[in-house]
mmCIF file of C-alpha atoms in Angstrom:
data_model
loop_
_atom_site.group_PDB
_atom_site.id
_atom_site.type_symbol
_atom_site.label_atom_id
_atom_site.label_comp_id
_atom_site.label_asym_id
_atom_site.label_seq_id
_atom_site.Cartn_x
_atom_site.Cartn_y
_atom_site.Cartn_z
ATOM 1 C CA UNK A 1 51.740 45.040 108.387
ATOM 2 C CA UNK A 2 52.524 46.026 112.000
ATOM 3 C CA UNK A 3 55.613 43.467 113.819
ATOM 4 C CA UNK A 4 54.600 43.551 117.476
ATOM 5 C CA UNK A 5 58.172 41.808 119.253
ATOM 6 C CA UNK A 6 58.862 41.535 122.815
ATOM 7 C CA UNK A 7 60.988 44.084 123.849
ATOM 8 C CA UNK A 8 62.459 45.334 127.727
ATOM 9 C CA UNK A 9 61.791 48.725 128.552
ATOM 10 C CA UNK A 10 64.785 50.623 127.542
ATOM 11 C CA UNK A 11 64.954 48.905 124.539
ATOM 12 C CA UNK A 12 61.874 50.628 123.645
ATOM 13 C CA UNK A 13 63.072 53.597 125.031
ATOM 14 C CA UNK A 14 66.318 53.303 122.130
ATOM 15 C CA UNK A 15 63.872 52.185 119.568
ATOM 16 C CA UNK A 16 61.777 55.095 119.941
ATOM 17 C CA UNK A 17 65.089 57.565 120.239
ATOM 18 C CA UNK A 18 65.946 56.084 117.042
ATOM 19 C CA UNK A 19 62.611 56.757 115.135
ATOM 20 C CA UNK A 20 61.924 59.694 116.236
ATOM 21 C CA UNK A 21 65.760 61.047 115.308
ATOM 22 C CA UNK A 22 64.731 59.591 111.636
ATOM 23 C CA UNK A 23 61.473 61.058 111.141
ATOM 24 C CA UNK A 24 62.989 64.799 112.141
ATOM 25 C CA UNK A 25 66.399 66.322 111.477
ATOM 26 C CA UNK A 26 65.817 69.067 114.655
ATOM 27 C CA UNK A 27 66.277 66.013 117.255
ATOM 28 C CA UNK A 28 69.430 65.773 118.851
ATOM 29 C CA UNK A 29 70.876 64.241 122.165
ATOM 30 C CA UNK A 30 73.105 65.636 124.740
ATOM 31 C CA UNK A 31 74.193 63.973 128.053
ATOM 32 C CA UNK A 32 77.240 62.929 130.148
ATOM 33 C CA UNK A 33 78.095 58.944 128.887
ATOM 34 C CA UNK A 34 74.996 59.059 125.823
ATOM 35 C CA UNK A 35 77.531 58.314 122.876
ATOM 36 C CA UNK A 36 79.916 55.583 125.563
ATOM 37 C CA UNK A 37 79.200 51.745 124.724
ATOM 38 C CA UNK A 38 76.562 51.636 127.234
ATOM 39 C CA UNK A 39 74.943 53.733 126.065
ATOM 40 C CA UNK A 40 72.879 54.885 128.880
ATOM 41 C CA UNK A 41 71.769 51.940 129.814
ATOM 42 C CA UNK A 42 71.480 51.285 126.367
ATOM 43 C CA UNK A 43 68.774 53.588 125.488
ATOM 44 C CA UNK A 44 71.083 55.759 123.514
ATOM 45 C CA UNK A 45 72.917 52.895 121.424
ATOM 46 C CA UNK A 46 71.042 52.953 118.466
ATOM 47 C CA UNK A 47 71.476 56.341 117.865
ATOM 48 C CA UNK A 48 74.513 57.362 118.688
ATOM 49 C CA UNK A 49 75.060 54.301 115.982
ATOM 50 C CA UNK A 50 73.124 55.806 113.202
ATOM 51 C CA UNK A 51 74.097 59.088 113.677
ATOM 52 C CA UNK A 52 77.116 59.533 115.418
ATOM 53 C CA UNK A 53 78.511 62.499 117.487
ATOM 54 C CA UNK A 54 76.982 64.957 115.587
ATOM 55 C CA UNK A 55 73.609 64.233 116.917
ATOM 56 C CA UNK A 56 74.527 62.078 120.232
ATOM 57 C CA UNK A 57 76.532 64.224 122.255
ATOM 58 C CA UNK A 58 78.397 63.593 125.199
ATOM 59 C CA UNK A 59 78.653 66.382 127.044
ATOM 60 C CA UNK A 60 80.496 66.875 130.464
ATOM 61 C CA UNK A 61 78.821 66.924 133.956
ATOM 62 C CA UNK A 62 77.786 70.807 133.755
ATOM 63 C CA UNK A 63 74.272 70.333 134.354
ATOM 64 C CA UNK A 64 72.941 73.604 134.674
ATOM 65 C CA UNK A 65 75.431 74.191 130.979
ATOM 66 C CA UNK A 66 73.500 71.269 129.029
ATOM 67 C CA UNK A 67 69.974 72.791 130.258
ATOM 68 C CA UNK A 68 70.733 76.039 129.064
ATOM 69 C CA UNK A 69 71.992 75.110 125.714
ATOM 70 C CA UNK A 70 69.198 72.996 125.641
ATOM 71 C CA UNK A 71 66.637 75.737 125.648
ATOM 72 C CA UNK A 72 68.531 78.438 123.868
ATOM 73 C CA UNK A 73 68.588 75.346 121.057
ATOM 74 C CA UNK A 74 64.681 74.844 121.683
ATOM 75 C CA UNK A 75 63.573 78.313 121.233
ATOM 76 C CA UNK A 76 65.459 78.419 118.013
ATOM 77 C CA UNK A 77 63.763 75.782 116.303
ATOM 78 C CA UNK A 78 66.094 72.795 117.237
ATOM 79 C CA UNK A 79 64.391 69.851 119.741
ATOM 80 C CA UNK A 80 67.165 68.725 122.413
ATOM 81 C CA UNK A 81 66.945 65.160 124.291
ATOM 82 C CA UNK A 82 68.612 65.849 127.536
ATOM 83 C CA UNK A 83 69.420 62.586 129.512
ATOM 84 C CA UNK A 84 70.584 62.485 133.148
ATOM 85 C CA UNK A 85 71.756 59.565 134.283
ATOM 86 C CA UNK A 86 69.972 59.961 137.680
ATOM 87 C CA UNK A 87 67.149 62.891 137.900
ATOM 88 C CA UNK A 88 68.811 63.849 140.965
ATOM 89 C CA UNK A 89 71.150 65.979 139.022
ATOM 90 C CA UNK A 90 68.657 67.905 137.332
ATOM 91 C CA UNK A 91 68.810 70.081 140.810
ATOM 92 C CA UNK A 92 71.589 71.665 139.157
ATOM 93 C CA UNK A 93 69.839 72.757 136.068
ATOM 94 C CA UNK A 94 66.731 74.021 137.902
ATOM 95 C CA UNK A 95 66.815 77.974 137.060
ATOM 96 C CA UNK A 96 67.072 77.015 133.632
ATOM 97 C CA UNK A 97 64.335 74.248 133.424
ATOM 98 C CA UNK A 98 61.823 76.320 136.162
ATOM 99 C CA UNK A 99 63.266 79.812 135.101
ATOM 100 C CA UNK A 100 63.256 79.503 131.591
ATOM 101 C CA UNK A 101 62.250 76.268 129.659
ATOM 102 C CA UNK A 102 58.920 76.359 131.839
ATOM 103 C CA UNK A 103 58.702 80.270 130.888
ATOM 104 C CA UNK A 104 59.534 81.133 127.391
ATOM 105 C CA UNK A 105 56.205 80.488 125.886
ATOM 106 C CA UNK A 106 54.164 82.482 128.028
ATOM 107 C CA UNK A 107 57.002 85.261 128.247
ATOM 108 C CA UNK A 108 56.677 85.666 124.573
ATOM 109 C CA UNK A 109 53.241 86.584 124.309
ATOM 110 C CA UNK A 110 53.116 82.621 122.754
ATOM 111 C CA UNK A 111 55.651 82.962 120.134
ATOM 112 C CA UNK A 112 58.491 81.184 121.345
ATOM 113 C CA UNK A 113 58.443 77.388 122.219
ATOM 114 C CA UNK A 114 60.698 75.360 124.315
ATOM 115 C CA UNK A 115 60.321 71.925 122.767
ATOM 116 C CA UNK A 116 63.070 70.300 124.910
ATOM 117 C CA UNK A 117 62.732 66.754 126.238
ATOM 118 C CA UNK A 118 64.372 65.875 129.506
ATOM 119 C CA UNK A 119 65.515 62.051 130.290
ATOM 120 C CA UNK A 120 66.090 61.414 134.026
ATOM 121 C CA UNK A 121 65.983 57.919 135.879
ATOM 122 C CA UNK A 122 65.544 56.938 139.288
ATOM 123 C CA UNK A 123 67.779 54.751 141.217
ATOM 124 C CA UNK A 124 66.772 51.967 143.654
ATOM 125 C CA UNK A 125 69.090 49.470 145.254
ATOM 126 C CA UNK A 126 73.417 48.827 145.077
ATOM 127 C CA UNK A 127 73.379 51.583 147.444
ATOM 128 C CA UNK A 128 72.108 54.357 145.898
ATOM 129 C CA UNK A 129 70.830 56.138 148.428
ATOM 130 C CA UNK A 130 69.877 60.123 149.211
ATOM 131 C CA UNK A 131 71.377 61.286 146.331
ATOM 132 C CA UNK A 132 70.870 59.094 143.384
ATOM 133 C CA UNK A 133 67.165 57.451 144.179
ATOM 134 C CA UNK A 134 65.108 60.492 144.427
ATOM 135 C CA UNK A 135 61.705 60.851 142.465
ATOM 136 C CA UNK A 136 61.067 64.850 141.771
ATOM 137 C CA UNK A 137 58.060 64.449 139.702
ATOM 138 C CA UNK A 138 55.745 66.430 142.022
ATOM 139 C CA UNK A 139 58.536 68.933 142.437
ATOM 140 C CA UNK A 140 58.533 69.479 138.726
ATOM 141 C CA UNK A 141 54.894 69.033 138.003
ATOM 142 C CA UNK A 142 54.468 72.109 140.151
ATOM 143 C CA UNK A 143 55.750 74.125 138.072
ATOM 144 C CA UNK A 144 53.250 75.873 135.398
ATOM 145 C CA UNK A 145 54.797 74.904 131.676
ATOM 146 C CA UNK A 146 56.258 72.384 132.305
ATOM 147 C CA UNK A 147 55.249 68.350 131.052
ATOM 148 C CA UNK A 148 56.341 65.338 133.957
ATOM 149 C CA UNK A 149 55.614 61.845 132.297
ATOM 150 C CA UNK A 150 56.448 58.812 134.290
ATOM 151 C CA UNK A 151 55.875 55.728 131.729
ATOM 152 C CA UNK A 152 55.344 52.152 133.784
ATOM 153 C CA UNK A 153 55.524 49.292 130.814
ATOM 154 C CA UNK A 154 57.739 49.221 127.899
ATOM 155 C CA UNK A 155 54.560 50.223 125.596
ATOM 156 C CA UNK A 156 53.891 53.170 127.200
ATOM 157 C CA UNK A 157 57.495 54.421 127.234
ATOM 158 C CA UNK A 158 58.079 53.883 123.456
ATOM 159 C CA UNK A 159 55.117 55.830 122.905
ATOM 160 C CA UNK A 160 55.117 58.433 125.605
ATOM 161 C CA UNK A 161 58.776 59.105 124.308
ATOM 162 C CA UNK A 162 57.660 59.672 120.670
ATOM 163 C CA UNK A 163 54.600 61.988 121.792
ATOM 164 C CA UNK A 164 56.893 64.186 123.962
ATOM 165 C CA UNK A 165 59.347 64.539 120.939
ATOM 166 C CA UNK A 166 56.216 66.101 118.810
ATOM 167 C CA UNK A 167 55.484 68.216 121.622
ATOM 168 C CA UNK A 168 55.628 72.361 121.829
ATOM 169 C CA UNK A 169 56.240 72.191 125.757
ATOM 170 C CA UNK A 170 58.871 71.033 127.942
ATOM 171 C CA UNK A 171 58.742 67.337 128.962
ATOM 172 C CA UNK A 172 60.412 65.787 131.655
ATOM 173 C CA UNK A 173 60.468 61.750 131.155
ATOM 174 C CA UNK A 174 60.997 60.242 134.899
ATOM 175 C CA UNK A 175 62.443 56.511 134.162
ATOM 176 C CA UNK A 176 62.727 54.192 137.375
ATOM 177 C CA UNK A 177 65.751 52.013 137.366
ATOM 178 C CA UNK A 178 63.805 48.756 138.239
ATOM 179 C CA UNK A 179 61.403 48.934 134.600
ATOM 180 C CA UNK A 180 64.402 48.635 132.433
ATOM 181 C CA UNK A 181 64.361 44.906 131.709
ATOM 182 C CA UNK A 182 60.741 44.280 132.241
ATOM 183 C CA UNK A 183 59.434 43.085 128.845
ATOM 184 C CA UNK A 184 56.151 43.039 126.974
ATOM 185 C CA UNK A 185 55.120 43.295 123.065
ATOM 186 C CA UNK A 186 55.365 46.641 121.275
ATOM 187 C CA UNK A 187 54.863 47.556 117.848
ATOM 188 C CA UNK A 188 57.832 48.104 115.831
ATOM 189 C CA UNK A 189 55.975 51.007 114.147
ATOM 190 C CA UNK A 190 56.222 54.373 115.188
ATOM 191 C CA UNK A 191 53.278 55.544 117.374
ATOM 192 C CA UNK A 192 52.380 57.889 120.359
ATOM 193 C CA UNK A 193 50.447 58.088 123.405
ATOM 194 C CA UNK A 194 48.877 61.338 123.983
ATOM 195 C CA UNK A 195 50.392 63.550 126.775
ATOM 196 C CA UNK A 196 48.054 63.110 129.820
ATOM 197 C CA UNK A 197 46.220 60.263 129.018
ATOM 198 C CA UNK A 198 45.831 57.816 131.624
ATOM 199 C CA UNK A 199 45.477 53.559 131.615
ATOM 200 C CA UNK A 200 43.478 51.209 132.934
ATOM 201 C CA UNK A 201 46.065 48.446 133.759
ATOM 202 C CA UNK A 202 43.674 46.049 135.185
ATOM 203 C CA UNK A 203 39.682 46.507 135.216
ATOM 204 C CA UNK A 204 38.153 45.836 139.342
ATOM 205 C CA UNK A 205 35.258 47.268 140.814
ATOM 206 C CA UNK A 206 35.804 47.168 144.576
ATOM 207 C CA UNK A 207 38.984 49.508 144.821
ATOM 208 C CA UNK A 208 40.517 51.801 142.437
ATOM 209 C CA UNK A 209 44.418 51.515 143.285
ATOM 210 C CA UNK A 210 46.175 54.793 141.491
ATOM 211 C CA UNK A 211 49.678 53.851 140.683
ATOM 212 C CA UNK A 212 52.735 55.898 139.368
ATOM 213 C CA UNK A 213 55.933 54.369 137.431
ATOM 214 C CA UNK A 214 57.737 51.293 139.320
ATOM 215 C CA UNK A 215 54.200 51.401 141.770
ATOM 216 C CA UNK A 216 52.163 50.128 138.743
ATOM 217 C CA UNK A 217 54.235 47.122 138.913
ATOM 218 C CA UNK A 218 53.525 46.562 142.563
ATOM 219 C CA UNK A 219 50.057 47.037 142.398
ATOM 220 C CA UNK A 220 49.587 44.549 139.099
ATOM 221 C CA UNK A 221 51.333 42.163 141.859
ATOM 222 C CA UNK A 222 48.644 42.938 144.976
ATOM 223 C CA UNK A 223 45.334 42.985 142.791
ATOM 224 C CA UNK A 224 46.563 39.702 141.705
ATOM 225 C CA UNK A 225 46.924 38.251 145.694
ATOM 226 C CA UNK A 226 43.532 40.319 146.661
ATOM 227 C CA UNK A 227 41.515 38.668 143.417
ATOM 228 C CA UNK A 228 41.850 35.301 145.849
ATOM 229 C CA UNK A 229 40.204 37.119 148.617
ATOM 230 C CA UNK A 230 37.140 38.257 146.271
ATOM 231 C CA UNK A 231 38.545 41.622 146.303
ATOM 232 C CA UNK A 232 38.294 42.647 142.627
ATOM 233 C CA UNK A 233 40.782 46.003 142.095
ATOM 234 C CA UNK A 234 40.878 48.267 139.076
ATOM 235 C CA UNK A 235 44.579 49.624 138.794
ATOM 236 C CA UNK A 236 45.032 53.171 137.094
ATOM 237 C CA UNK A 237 48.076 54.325 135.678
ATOM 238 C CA UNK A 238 48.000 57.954 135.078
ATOM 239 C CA UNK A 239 51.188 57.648 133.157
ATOM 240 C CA UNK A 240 51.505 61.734 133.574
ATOM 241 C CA UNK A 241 51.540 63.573 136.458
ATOM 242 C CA UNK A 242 51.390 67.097 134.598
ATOM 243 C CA UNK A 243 49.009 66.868 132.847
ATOM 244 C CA UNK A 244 46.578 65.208 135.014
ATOM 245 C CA UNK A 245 43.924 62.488 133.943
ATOM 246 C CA UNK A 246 41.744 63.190 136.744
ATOM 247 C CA UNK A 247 38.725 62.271 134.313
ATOM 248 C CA UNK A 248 39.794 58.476 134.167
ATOM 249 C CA UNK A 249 40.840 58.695 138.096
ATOM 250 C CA UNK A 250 37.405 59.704 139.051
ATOM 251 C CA UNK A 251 35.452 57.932 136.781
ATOM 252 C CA UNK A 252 36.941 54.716 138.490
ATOM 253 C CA UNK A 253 36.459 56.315 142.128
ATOM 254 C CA UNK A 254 33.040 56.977 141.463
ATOM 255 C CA UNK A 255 32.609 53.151 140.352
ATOM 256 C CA UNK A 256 34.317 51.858 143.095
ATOM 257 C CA UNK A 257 34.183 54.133 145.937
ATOM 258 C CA UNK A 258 37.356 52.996 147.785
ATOM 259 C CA UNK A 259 40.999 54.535 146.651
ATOM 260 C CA UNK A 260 44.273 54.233 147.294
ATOM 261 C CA UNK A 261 46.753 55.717 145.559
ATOM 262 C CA UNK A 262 50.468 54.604 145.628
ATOM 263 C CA UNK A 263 53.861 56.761 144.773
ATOM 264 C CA UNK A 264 57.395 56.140 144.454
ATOM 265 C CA UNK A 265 57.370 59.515 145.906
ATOM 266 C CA UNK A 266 57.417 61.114 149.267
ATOM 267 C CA UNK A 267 53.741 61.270 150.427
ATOM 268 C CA UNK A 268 53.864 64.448 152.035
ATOM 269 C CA UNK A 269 53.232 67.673 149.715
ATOM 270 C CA UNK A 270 53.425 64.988 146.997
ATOM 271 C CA UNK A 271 51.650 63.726 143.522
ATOM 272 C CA UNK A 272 49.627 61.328 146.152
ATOM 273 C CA UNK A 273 48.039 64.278 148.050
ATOM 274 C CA UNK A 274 47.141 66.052 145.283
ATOM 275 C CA UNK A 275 45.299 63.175 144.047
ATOM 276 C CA UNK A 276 43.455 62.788 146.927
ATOM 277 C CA UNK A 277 42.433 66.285 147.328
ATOM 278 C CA UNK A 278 41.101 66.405 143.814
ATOM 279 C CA UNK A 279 39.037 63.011 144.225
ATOM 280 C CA UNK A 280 38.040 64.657 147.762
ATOM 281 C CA UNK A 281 36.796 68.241 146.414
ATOM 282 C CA UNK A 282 35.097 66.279 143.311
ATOM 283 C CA UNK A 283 33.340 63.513 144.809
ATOM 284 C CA UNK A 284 33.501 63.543 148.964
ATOM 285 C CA UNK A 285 29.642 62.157 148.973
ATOM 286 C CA UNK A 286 30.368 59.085 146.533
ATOM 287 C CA UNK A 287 33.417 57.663 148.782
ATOM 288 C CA UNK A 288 32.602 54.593 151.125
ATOM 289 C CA UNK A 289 36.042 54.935 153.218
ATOM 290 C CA UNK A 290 38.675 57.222 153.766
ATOM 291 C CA UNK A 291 41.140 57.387 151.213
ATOM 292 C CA UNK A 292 44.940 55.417 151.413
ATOM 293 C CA UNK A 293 47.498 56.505 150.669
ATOM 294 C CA UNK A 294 50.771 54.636 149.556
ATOM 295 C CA UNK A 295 54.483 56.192 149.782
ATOM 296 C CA UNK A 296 57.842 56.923 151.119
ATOM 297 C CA UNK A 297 58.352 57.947 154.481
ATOM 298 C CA UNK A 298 59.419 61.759 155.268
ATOM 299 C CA UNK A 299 63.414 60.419 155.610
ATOM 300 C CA UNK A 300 65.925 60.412 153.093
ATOM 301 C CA UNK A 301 67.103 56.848 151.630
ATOM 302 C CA UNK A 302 69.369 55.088 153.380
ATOM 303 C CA UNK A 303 72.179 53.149 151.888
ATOM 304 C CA UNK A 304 71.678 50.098 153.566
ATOM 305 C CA UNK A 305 70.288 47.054 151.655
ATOM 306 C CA UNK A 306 68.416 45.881 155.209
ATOM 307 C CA UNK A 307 67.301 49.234 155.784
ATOM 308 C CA UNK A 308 66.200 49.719 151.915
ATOM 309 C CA UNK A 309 64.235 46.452 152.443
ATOM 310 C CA UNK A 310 62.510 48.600 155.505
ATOM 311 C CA UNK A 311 62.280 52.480 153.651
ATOM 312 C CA UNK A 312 60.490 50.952 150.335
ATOM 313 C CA UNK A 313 56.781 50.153 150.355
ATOM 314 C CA UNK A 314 55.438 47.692 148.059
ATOM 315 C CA UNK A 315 52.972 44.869 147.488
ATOM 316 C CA UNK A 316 52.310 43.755 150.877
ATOM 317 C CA UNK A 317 52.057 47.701 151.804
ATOM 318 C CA UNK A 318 49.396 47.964 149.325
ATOM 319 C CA UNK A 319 47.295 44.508 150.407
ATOM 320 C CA UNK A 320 47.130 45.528 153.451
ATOM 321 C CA UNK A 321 45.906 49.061 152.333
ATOM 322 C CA UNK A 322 43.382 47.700 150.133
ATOM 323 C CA UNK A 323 42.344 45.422 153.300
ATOM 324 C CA UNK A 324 41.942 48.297 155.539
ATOM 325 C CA UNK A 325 39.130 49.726 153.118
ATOM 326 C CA UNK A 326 37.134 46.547 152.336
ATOM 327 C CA UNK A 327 37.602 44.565 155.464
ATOM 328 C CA UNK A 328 38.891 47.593 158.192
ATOM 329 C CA UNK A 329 38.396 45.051 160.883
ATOM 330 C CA UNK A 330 40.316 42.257 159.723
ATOM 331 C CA UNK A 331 44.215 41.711 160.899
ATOM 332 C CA UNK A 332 46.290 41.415 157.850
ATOM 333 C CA UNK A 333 49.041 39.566 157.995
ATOM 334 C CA UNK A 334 52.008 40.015 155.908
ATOM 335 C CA UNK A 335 51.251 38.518 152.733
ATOM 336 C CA UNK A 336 54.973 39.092 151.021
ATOM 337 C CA UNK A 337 58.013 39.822 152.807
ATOM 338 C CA UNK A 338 59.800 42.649 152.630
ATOM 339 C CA UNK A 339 62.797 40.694 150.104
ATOM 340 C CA UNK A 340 64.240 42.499 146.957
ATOM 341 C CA UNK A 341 61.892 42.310 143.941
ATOM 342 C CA UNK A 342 62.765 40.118 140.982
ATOM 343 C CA UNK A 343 63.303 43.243 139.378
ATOM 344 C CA UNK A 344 65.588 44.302 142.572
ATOM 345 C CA UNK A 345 67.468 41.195 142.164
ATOM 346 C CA UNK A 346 69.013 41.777 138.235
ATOM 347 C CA UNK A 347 69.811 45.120 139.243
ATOM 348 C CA UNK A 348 73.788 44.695 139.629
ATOM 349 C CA UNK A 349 74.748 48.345 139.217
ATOM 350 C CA UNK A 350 74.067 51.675 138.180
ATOM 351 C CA UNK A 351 76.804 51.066 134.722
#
C-alpha cells in the first residue's frame, strides 16, 4: 500500500537520493560538504549514511575538476550526482558541462551518453548577493543537450529527481533556497515525473499566470488575493525549462487569453521572453491584452536586506500585473508589502 507523509522539500530531495542510489549501483555523489553532517542542507544525509564515502564524495572546490570527472564517469557507464552548493559556481565548470556533457551524444554519432545529474541551488536573503543568488536556467537551457529542471513543491522534486537519474541526457536540477522547508504529502514509494511535463497548480479561466521554481509559490499566494476580486487565475508550472511544455502553456492561453508569466530570473534574454515569443508566434489572434511579464531587474543583487526587499518581485508584483490585464484602468494599490516572505523569515543562513 502506498504511505503518503508530509515531508519539506529537501527532505524529498534526500529521500529520492536515497532510492534512487538503492535501485542502481552506477549512482554516485560528488560535491564540496555532501558527506559533512549537514549534509547539504540535508539532502545528502541519507546517503552518505547508507553508503558511505564510497558513493558520497566530498570533493574539494575544483569545479571545473568534479564536472569533468563527472562526464568522463558518465560516458563510461557510471551516473554522477554533482551538487553545488550555490549554481553560481557551476560558471567554473562551464566548458565541461556546455563543451562536453551537452556534446558527447551527438559527437558520437549517438553512441555515447552523458547521464550526469547536476544539483545547484539558488540563494536569496542573509546577504547573498551577486554571487551566490543567481538563477542560470535560461543560460543553460540554451544550450542544445542539455536538461534544466526547476521543481517548485516537494512532490515534484522527489519525482523530478528520480526521472533525471533514469535519464540518457544531462540534467541540471535548479533548487531555490526558499522551497527547502515548504512541506506537502509525498509518497514514500519511488516514482517519477516525466522530463518536460508541465502542472496545473491551480485551475482559473481569466489569466493564465506561468510560474518558475520559488515564483510558483508567489503566484499560489496572488491567485488566492485576486479570487476575492472575481478574478479567477489558472497557475502553470512548467517545472522544466528545457524541455519546454509549451502544449500545456498554450492550451491555458488559448482558454484564457490574458498571460503573465513570472521568473526568478532576469527578464531580459530570459526563460520569460522566450515564453512569450512562443505564445506570441502560436496564438497572436487569440490574446485579449498584451502579455506581462514578471522578473528581476537588469542589476545585479544587492546585499542589502532593504534593498533585497526593493530588487525581488513577488505577490503584490504579480496582482498588480494580473490587474493591469483584466481591469487596465483601475489603480492598484499595494496589496502586500514588500516584507520578507515566511519562507524569507526561517532562512537563517546558507549552513
Amino acid at each position: 500500500m502506498t504511505e503518503t507523509r508530509i515531508l519539506k522539500y529537501r527532505e524529498a530531495l534526500n529521500e529520492a537520493l536515497l532510492q534512487a542510489m538503492q535501485g542502481d549501483e552506477n549512482i554516485f555523489v560528488m560535491g564540496c560538504g555532501v558527506d559533512d553532517e549537514g549534509g547539504i542542507f540535508g539532502t545528502t544525509r541519507a546517503a552518505y549514511e547508507a553508503f558511505g564515502k564510497e558513493r558520497v564524495i566530498d570533493a574539494p572546490l575544483s569545479e571545473n575538476a568534479i564536472a569533468g570527472i563527472g562526464v568522463g564517469a558518465a560516458i563510461m557507464g557510471r551516473r554522477p550526482v554533482i551538487v553545488h552548493a550555490r549554481n553560481d559556481f557551476l560558471l567554473l565548470a562551464m566548458d565541461q558541462i556546455i563543451n562536453h556533457a551537452a556534446k558527447w551524444n551527438f559527437m558520437s554519432g549517438g553512441k555515447l551518453d552523458c547521464p550526469m545529474l547536476i544539483r545547484a541551488i539558488v540563494g536569496r536573503g542573509w546577504g547573498q548577493a551577486a554571487q551566490h543568488s543567481q538563477s542560470l536556467q535560461s543560460l543553460f537551457a540554451h544550450i542544445p543537450g542539455l536538461k534544466v529542471i526547476l521543481p517548485s513543491t516537494a512532490y515534484d522534486a522527489k519525482g523530478l529527481l528520480l526521472a533525471s537519474l533514469q535519464d540518457n541526457e544531462t540534467v541540471i536540477c535548479i533548487e531555490h533556497r526558499l522551497l527547502y522547508e515548504i512541506e506537502e504529502p509525498v509518497p514514500e514509494e519511488a516514482y517519477t515525473i516525466p522530463l518536460g511535463k508541465g502542472d496545473v497548480k491551480r485551475s482559473g479561466k481569466d489569466v493564465t499566470l506561468v510560474a518558475f521554481s520559488y515564483m510558483v509559490a508567489e503566484a499560489l499566494k496572488a491567485a488566492t488575493l485576486l479570487e476575492a476580486e472575481n478574478i479567477s487565475v489558472e497557475v502553470i508550472d512548467p517545472r522544466c525549462v528545457a524541455p519546454l511544455d509549451m502544449d500545456l502553456i498554450l492550451e491555458s492561453v488559448r482558454k484564457t487569453g490574458r498571460v503573465v508569466i513570472a521568473d526568478t530570473s532576469w527578464k531580459s534574454f530570459g526563460a520569460s521572453a522566450e515564453i512569450a515569443t512562443r505564445i506570441y508566434e502560436s496564438c497572436l489572434r487569440e490574446l485579449e491584452a498584451p502579455i506581462a511579464r514578471i522578473g528581476l531587474p537588469d542589476q545585479n543583487t544587492p546585499c542589502a536586506s532593504n534593498l533585497e526587499k526593493e530588487f525581488y518581485p513577488g505577490v503584490d508584483d504579480i496582482v498588480k500585473a494580473v490587474q493591469s490585464l483584466t481591469h487596465p484602468h483601475h489603480n492598484a494599490s499595494d496589496y502586500i508589502a514588500r516584507e520578507s516572505s515566511p519562507e524569507h523569515a526561517k532562512f537563517t543562513g546558507p549552513f
